[in-house]
mmCIF file of C-alpha atoms in Angstrom:
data_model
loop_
_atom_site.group_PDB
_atom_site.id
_atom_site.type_symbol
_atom_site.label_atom_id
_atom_site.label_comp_id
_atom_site.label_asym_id
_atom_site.label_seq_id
_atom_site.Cartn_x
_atom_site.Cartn_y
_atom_site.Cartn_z
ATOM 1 C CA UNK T 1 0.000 0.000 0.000
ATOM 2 C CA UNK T 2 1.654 3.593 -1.187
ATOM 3 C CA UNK T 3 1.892 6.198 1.879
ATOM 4 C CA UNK T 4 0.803 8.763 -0.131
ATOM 5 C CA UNK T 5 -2.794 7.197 -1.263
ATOM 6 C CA UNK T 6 -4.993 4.884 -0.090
ATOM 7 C CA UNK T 7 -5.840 2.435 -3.115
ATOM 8 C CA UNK T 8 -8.300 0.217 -1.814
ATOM 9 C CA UNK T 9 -10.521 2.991 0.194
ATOM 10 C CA UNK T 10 -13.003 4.926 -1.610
ATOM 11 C CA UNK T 11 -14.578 6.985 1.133
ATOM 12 C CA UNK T 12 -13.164 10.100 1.503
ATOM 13 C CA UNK T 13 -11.440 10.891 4.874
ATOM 14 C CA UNK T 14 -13.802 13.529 5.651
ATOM 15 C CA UNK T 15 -17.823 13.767 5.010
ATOM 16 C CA UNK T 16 -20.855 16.039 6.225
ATOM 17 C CA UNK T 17 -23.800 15.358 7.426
ATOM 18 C CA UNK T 18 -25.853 15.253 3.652
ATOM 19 C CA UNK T 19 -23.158 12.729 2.994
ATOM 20 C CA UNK T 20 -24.105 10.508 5.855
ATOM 21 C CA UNK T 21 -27.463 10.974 5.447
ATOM 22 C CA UNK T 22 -27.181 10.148 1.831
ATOM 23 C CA UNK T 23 -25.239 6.973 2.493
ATOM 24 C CA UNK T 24 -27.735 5.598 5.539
ATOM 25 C CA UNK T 25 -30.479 5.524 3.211
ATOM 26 C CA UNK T 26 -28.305 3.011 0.773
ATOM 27 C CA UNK T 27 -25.393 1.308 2.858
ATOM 28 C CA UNK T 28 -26.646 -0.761 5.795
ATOM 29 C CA UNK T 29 -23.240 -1.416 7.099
ATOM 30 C CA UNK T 30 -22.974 2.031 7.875
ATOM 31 C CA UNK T 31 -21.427 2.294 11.602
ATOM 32 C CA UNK T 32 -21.266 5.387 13.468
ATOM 33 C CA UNK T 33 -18.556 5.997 16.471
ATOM 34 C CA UNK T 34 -18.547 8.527 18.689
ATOM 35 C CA UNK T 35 -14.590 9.174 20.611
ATOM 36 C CA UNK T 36 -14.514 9.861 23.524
ATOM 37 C CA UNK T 37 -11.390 9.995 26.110
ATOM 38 C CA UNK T 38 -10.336 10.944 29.502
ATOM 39 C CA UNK T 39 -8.134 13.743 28.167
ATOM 40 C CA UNK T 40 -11.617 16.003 27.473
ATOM 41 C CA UNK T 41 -12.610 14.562 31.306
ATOM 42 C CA UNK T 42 -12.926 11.829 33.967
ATOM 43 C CA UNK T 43 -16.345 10.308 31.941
ATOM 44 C CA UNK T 44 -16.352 10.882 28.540
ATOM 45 C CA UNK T 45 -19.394 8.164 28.690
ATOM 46 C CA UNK T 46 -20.854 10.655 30.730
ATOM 47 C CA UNK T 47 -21.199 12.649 27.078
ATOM 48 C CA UNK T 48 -22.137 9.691 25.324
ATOM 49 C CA UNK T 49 -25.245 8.931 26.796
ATOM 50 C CA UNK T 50 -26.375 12.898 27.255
ATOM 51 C CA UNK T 51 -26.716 12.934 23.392
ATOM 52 C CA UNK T 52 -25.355 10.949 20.178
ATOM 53 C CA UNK T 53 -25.965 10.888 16.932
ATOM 54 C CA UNK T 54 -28.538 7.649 16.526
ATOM 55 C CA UNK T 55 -26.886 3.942 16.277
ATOM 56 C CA UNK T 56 -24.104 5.412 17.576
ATOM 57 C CA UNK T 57 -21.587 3.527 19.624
ATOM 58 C CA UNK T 58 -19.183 4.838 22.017
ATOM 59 C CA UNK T 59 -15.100 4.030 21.427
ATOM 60 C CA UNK T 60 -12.993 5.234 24.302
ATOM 61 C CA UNK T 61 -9.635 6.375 22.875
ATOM 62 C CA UNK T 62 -8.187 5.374 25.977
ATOM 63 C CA UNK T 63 -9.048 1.477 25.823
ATOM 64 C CA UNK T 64 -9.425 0.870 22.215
ATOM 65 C CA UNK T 65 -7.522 2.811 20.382
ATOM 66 C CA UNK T 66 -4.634 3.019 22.546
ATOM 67 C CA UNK T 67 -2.532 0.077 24.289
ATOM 68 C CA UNK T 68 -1.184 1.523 27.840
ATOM 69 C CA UNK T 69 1.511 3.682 28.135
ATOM 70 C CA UNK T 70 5.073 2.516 27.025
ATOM 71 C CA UNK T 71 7.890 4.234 27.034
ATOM 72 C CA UNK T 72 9.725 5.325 23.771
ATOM 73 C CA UNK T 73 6.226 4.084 22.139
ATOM 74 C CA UNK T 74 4.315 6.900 24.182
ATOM 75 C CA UNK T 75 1.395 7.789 25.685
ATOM 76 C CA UNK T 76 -1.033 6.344 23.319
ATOM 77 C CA UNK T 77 1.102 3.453 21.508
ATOM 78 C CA UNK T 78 -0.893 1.463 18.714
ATOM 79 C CA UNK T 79 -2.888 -1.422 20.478
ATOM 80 C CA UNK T 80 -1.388 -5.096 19.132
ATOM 81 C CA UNK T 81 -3.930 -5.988 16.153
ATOM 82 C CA UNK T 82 -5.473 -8.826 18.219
ATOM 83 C CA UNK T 83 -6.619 -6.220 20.547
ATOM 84 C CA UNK T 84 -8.079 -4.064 17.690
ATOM 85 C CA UNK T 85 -9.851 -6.676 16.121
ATOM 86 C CA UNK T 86 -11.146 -7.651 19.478
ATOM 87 C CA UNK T 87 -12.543 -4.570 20.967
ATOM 88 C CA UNK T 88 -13.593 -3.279 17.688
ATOM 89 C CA UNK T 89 -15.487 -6.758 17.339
ATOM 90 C CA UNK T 90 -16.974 -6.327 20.890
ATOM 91 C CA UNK T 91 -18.627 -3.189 19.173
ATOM 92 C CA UNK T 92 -19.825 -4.622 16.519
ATOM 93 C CA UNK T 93 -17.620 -2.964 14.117
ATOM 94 C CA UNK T 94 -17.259 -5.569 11.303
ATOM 95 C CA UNK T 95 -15.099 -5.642 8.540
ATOM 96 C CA UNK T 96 -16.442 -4.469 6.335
ATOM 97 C CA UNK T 97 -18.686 -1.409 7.698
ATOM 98 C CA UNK T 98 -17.835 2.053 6.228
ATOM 99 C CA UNK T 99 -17.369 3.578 9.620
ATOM 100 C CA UNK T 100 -18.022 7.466 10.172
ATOM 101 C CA UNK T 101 -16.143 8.693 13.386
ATOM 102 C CA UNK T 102 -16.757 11.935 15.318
ATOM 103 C CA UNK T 103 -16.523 13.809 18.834
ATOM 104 C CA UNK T 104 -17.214 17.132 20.056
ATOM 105 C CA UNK T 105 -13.611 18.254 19.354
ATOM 106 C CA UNK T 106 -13.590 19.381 16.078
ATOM 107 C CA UNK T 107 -12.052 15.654 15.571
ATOM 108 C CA UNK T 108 -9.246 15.811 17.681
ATOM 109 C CA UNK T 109 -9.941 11.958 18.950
ATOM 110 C CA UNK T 110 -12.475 10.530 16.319
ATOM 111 C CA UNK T 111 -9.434 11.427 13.763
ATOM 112 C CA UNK T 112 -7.437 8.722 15.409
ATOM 113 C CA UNK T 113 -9.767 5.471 14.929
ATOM 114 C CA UNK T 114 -10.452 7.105 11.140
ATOM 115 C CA UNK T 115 -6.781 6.925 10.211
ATOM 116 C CA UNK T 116 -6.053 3.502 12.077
ATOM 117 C CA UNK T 117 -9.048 2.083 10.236
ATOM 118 C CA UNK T 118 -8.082 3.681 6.922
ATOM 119 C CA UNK T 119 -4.384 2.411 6.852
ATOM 120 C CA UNK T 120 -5.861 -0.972 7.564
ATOM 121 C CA UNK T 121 -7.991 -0.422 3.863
ATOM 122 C CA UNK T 122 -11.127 -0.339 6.126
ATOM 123 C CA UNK T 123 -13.956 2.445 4.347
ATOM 124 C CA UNK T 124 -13.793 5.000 7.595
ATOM 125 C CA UNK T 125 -14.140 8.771 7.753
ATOM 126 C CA UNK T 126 -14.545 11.443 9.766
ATOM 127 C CA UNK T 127 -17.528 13.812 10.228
ATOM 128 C CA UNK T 128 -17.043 17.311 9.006
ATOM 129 C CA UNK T 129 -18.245 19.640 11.961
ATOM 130 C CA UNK T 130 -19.144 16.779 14.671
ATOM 131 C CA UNK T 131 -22.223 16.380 16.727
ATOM 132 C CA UNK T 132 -22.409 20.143 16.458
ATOM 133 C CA UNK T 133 -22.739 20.092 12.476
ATOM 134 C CA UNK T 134 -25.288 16.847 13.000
ATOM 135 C CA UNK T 135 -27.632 18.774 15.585
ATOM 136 C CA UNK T 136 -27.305 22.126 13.166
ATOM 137 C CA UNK T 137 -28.440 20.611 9.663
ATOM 138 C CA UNK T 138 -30.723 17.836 11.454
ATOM 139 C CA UNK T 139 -30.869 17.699 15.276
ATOM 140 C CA UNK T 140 -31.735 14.131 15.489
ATOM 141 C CA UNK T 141 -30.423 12.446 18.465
ATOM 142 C CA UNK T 142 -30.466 9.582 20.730
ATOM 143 C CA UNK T 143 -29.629 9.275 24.614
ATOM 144 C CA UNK T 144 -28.810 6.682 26.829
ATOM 145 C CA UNK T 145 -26.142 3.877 26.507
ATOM 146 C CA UNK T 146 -26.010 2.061 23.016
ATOM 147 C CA UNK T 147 -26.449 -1.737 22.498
ATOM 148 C CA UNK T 148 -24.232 -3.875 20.099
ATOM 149 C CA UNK T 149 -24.135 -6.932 18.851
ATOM 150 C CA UNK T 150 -20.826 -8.298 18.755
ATOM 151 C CA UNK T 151 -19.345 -9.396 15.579
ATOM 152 C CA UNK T 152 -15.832 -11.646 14.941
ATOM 153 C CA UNK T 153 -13.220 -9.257 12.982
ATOM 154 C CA UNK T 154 -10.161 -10.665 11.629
ATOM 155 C CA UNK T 155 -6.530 -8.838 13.023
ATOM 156 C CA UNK T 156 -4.764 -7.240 10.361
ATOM 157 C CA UNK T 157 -1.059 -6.215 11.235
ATOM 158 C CA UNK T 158 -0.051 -2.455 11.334
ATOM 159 C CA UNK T 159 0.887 -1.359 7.766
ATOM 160 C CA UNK T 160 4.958 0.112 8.468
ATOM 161 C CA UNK T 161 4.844 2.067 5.557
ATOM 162 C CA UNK T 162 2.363 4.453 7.300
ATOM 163 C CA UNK T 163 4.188 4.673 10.066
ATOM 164 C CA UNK T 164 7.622 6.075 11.045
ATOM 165 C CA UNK T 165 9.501 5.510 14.801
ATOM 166 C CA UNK T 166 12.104 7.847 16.105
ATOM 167 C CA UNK T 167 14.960 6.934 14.268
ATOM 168 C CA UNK T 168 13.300 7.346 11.039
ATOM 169 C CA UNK T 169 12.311 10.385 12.198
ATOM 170 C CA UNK T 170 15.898 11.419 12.690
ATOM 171 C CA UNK T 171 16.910 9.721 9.051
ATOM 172 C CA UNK T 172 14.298 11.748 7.247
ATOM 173 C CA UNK T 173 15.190 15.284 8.548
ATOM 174 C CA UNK T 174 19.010 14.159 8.054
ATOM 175 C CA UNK T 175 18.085 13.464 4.552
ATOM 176 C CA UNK T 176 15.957 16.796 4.259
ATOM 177 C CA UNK T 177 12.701 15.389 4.386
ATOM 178 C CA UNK T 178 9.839 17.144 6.141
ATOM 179 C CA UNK T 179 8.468 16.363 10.108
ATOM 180 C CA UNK T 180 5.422 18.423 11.040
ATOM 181 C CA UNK T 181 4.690 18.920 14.931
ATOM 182 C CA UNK T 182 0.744 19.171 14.785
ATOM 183 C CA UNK T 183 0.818 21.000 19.086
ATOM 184 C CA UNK T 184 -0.142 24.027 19.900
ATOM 185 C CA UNK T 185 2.847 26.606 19.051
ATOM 186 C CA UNK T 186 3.436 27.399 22.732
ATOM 187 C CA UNK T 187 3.899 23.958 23.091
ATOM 188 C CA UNK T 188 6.542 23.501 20.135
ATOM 189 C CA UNK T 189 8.387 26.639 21.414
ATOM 190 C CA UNK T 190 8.998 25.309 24.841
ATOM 191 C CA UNK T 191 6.962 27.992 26.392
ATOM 192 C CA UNK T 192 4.920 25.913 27.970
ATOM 193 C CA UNK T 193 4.026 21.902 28.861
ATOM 194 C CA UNK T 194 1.007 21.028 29.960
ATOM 195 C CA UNK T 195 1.475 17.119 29.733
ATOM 196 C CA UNK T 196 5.422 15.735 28.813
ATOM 197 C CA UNK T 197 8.227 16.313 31.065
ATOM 198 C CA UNK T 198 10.111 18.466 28.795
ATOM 199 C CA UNK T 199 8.969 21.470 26.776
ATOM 200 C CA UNK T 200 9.995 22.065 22.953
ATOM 201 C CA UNK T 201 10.467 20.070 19.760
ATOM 202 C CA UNK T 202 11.825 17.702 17.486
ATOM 203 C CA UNK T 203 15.111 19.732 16.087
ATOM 204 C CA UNK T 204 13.854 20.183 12.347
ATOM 205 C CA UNK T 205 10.468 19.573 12.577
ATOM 206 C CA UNK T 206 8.155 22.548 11.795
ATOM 207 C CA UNK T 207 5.008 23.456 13.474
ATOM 208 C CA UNK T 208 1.294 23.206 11.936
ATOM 209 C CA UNK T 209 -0.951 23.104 14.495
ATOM 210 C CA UNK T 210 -3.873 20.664 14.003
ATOM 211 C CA UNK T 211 -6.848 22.840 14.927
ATOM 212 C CA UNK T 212 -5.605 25.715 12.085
ATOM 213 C CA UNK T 213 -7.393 22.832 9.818
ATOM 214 C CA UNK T 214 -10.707 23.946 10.415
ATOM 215 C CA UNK T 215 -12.485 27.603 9.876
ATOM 216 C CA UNK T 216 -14.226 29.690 13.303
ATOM 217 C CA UNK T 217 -17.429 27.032 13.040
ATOM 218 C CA UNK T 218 -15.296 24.017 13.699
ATOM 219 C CA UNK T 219 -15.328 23.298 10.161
ATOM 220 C CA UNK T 220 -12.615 21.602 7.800
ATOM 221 C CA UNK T 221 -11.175 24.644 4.997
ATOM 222 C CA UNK T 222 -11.713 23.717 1.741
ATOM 223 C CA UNK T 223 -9.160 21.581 -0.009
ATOM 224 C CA UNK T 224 -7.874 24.170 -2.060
ATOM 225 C CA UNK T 225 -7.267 25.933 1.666
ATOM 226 C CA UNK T 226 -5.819 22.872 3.208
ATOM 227 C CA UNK T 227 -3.754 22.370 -0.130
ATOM 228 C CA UNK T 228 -2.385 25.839 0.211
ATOM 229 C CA UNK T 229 -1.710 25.043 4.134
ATOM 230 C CA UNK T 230 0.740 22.418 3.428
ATOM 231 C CA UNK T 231 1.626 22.027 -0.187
ATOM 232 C CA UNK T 232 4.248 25.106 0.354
ATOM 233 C CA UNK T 233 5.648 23.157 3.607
ATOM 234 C CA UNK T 234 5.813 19.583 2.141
ATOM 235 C CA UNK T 235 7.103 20.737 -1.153
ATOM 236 C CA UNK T 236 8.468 17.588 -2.948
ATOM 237 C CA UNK T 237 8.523 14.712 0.086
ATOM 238 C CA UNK T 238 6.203 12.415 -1.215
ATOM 239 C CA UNK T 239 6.673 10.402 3.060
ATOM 240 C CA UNK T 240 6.602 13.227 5.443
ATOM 241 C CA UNK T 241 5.893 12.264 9.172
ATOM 242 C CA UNK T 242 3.539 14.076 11.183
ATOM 243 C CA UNK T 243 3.852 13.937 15.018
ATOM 244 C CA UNK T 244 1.505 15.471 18.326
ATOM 245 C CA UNK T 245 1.908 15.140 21.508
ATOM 246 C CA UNK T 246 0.937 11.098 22.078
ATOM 247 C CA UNK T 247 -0.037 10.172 18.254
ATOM 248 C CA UNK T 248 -3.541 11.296 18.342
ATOM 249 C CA UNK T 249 -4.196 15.106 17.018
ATOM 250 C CA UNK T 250 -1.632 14.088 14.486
ATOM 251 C CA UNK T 251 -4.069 11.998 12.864
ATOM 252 C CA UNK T 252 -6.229 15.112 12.314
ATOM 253 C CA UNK T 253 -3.372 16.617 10.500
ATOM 254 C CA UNK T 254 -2.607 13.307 8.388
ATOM 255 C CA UNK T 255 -6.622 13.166 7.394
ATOM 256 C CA UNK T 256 -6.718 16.932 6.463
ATOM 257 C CA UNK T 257 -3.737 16.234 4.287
ATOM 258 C CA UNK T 258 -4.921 13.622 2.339
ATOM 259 C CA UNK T 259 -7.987 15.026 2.105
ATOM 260 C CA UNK T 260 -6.404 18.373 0.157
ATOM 261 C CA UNK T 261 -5.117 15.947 -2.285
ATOM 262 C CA UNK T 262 -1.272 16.186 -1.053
ATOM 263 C CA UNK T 263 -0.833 12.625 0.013
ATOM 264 C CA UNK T 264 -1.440 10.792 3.532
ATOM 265 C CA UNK T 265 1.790 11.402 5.208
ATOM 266 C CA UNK T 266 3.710 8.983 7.992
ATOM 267 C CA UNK T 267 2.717 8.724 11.651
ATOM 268 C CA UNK T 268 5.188 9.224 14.332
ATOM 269 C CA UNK T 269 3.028 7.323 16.799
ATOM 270 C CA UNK T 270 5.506 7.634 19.942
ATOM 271 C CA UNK T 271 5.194 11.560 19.073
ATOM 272 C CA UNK T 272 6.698 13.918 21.641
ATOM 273 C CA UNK T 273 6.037 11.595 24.617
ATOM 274 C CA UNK T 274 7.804 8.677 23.299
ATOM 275 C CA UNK T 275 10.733 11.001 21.832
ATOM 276 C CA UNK T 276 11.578 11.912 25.384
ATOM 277 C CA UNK T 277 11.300 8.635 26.820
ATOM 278 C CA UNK T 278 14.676 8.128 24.957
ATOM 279 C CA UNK T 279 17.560 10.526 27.148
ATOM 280 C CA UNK T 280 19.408 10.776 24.099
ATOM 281 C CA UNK T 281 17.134 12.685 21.658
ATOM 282 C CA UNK T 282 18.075 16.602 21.308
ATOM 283 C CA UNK T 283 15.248 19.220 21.947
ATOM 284 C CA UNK T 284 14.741 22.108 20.122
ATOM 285 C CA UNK T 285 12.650 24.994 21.679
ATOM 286 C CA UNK T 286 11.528 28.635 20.023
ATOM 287 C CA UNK T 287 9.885 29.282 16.720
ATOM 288 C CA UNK T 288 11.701 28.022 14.205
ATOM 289 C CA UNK T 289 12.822 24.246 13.622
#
């Protein structure tokens, strides 16, 4: 499978509302998540069952997405595909559903299970605008837990190609290639650390912070706005990496860019939390890379 498309999927990485409610009325296997983790709060269940968008079914970041904390593989390290297939089966998630993802964080978690689904060649995207969008252009929701009927998924291995470790990272901005830190700019600059032990950056890398993907209504720009967001940075690296703080909000980067047509870059899972789990990696602070 290339890095820079994805062959075998032919939903788009990011959809509205018209386009779900387009593709319920013809594709039963149609599943919709809603992301939730304890980074937004102690329950995120808690928002689950206040309101979600109907069918819905609740994936905690934390559990699913995520094997526990290790290390130089970070905060949020890639669960072993066993585990995947498992809790994603426990859901009801089958193999072949064309999942839509989304939160109520402008798709700063649902981004995650959308690109791990997608680099396994599963149909998954992301809705444009979240619950927000939903309840705007049709304010049909349901409350209350969800019930699932478990299915049996088969465990497909991590593809490598989409994904880059630390000393790849280090190879590719040795060999001039591009690394894009996806934080907050204070963050990249040092200035300030709300999570890691150490403030700053990946020497090289430069900083496009995830959230600049969408417009003042929590909306994705328009592709020719995302193109023109990182075309000029990417140039002609056909495998950047993209990194966050734990491998999560860098998804929302790596969606927005294939979405604008410039190819679905490299995931530096460990991110910034498994780059200082290793003593020996340099840190950059300030603006620049």
């Amino acid at each position: 499978m290339s890095t820079s498309r994805l062959d075998h999927v032919s939903v788009p990485p990011i959809v509205d509302p018209s386009w779900l409610h387009e593709r319920l009325a013809t594709d039963s296997t149609v599943t919709i998540c809603h992301v939730g983790s304890t980074m937004a709060g102690p329950e995120p269940t808690d928002d689950f069952e206040h309101r979600h968008l109907p069918g819905a079914r609740f994936v905690s970041l934390d559990d699913v997405l995520a094997a526990p904390p290790s290390g130089t593989a970070g905060r949020h390290p890639l669960p072993p595909p066993a585990d995947f297939a498992e809790a994603l089966g426990e859901l009801g998630i089958a193999d072949d559903a064309t999942v839509i993802a989304y939160d109520d964080r402008g798709g700063a978690f649902a981004g995650r299970l959308v690109w791990m689904l997608r680099i396994l060649e599963q149909e998954a995207a992301l809705l444009d605008g979240g619950i927000e969008r939903w309840i705007a252009e049709s304010g049909d929701l349901e409350h209350g837990s969800s019930v699932t009927t478990p299915v049996v998924r088969s465990a497909r291995d991590w593809p490598l190609g989409a994904l880059a470790d630390a000393v790849e990272v280090q190879q590719h901005l040795t060999g001039g290639g591009v690394v894009i830190d996806s934080r907050d700019p204070a963050r990249y600059a040092g200035e300030i650390e709300p999570i890691d032990p150490v403030a700053g950056h990946v020497p090289g890398a430069v900083n496009l912070l995830f959230a600049d993907n969408l417009d003042s209504d929590g909306r994705f720009r328009s592709t020719d706005e995302l193109r023109a967001r990182f075309a000029p940075v990417i140039g002609e690296d056909d495998r950047p990496i993209v990194y966050c703080g734990s491998g999560v909000t860098a998804c929302h980067n790596a969606l927005a860019m294939e979405h604008a047509g410039v190819g679905l870059p490299r995931v530096y899972v460990g991110s910034w939390s498994g780059w200082l789990a290793d003593p020996e990696h340099p840190v950059a602070t300030g603006t620049e890379p």
